[in-house]
Short mmCIF file of C-alpha atoms and ligand atoms in Angstrom, two decimals:
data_model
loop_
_atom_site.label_atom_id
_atom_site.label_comp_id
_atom_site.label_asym_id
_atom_site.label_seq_id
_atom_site.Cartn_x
_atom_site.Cartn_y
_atom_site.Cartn_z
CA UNK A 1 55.18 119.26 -4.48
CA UNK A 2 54.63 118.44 -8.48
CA UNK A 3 55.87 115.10 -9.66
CA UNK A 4 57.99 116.56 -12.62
CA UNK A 5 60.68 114.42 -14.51
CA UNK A 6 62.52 115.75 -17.46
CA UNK A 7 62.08 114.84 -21.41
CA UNK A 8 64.02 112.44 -22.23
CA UNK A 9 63.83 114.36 -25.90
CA UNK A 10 64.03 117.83 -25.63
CA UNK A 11 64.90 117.89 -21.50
CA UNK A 12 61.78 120.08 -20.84
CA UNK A 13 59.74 119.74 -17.84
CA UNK A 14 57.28 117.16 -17.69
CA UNK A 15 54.67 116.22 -15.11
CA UNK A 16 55.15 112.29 -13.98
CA UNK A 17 51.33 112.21 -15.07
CA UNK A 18 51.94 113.17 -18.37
CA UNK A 19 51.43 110.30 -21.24
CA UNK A 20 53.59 112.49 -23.65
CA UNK A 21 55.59 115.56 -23.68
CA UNK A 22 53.86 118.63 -23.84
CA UNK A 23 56.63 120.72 -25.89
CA UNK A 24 57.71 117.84 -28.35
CA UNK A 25 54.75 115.22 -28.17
CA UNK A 26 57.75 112.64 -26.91
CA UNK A 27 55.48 109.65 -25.49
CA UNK A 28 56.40 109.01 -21.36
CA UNK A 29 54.76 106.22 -21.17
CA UNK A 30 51.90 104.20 -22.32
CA UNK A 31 48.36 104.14 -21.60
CA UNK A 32 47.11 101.32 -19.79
CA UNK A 33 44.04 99.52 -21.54
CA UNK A 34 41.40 99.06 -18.46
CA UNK A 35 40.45 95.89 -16.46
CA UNK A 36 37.15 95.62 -19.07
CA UNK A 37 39.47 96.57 -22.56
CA UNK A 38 41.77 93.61 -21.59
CA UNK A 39 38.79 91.43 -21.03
CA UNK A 40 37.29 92.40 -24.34
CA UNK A 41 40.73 92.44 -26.30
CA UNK A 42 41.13 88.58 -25.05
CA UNK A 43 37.59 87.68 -25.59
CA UNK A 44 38.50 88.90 -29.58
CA UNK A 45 40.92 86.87 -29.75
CA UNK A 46 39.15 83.60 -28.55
CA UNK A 47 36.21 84.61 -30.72
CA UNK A 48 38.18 84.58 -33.70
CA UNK A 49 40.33 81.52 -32.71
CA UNK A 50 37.05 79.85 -32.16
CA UNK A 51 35.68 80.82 -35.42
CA UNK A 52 38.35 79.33 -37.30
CA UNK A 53 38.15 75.97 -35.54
CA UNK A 54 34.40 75.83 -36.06
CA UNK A 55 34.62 76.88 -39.59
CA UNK A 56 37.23 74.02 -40.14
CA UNK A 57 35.72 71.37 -38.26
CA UNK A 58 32.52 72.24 -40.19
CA UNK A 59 34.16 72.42 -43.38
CA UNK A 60 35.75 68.79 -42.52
CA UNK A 61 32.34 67.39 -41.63
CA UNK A 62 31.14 68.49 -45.19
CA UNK A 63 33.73 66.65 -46.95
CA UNK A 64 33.06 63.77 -44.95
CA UNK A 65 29.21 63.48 -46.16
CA UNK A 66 30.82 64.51 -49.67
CA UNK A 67 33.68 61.29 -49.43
CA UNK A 68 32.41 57.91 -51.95
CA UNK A 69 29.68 56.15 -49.94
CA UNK A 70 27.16 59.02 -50.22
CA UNK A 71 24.42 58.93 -53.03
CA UNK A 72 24.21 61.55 -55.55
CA UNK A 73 21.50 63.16 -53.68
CA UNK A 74 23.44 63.16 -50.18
CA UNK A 75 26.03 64.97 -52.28
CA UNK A 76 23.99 67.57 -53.50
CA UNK A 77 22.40 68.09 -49.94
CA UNK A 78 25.69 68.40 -48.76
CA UNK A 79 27.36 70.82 -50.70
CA UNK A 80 23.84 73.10 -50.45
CA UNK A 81 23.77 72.77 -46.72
CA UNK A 82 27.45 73.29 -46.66
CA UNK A 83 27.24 76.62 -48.49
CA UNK A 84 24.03 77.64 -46.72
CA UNK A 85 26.12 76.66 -43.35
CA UNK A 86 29.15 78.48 -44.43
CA UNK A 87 28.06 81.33 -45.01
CA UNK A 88 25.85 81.29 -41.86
CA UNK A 89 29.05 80.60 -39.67
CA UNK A 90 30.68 83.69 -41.92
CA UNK A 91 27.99 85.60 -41.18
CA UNK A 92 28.37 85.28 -37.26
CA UNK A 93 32.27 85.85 -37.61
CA UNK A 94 32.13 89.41 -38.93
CA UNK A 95 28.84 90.25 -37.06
CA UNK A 96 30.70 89.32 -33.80
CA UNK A 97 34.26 90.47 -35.22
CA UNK A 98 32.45 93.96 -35.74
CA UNK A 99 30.23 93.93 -32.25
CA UNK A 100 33.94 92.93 -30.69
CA UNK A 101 35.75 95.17 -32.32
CA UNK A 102 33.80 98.12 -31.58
CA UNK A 103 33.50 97.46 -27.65
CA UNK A 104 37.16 96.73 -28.09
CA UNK A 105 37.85 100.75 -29.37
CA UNK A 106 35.60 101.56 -26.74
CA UNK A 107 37.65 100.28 -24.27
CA UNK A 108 40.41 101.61 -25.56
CA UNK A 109 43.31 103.02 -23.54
CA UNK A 110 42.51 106.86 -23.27
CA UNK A 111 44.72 109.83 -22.20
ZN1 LIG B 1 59.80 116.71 -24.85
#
């Protein structure tokens, strides 16, 4: 015996496998993301959560070493290293963001 249900859109036949209707394209029910896609989708969003609090607590360090006790020079090394650090920490967010992300559609719930 075939597990068949009826569309709840156009009432036609559908197997209880189905992810959509096959007449009208009416979706049964949705696709599960894998064991590994959840991982990956939660390990996104800690990476980018991360991120931001390393960025910040960076960026707060930097103003710190920029604040009134600091020589002229300190400044200067500061804001230098802060850029060159910035950007480095940047530069891991959308390398990772984009090594994520791809894994992520990878693992992607499939019909
Ligand atoms: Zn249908």
């Amino acid at each position: 015996m075939t597990a068949i249900t009826a569309c709840p859109s156009c009432d036609g036949n559908v197997s209880l496998k189905a992810f959509d209707c096959p007449s009208c394209g009416h979706p049964l029910r949705k696709p599960k993301r894998g064991f590994f896609g959840k991982i990956f989708k939660w390990l996104l969003i800690l990476f980018n959560v991360l991120m931001v609090i390393w960025l910040f607590s960076y960026l707060g360090q930097i103003g710190e070493m920029m604040d009134g006790t600091a020589s002229e020079a300190e400044k200067a090394g500061a804001a230098i290293g802060g850029s060159i650090g910035t950007g480095f920490i940047l530069t891991v967010w959308v390398i990772g963001d984009i090594i994520l992300g791809l894994v992520t559609l990878l693992t992607r719930p499939s019909k």
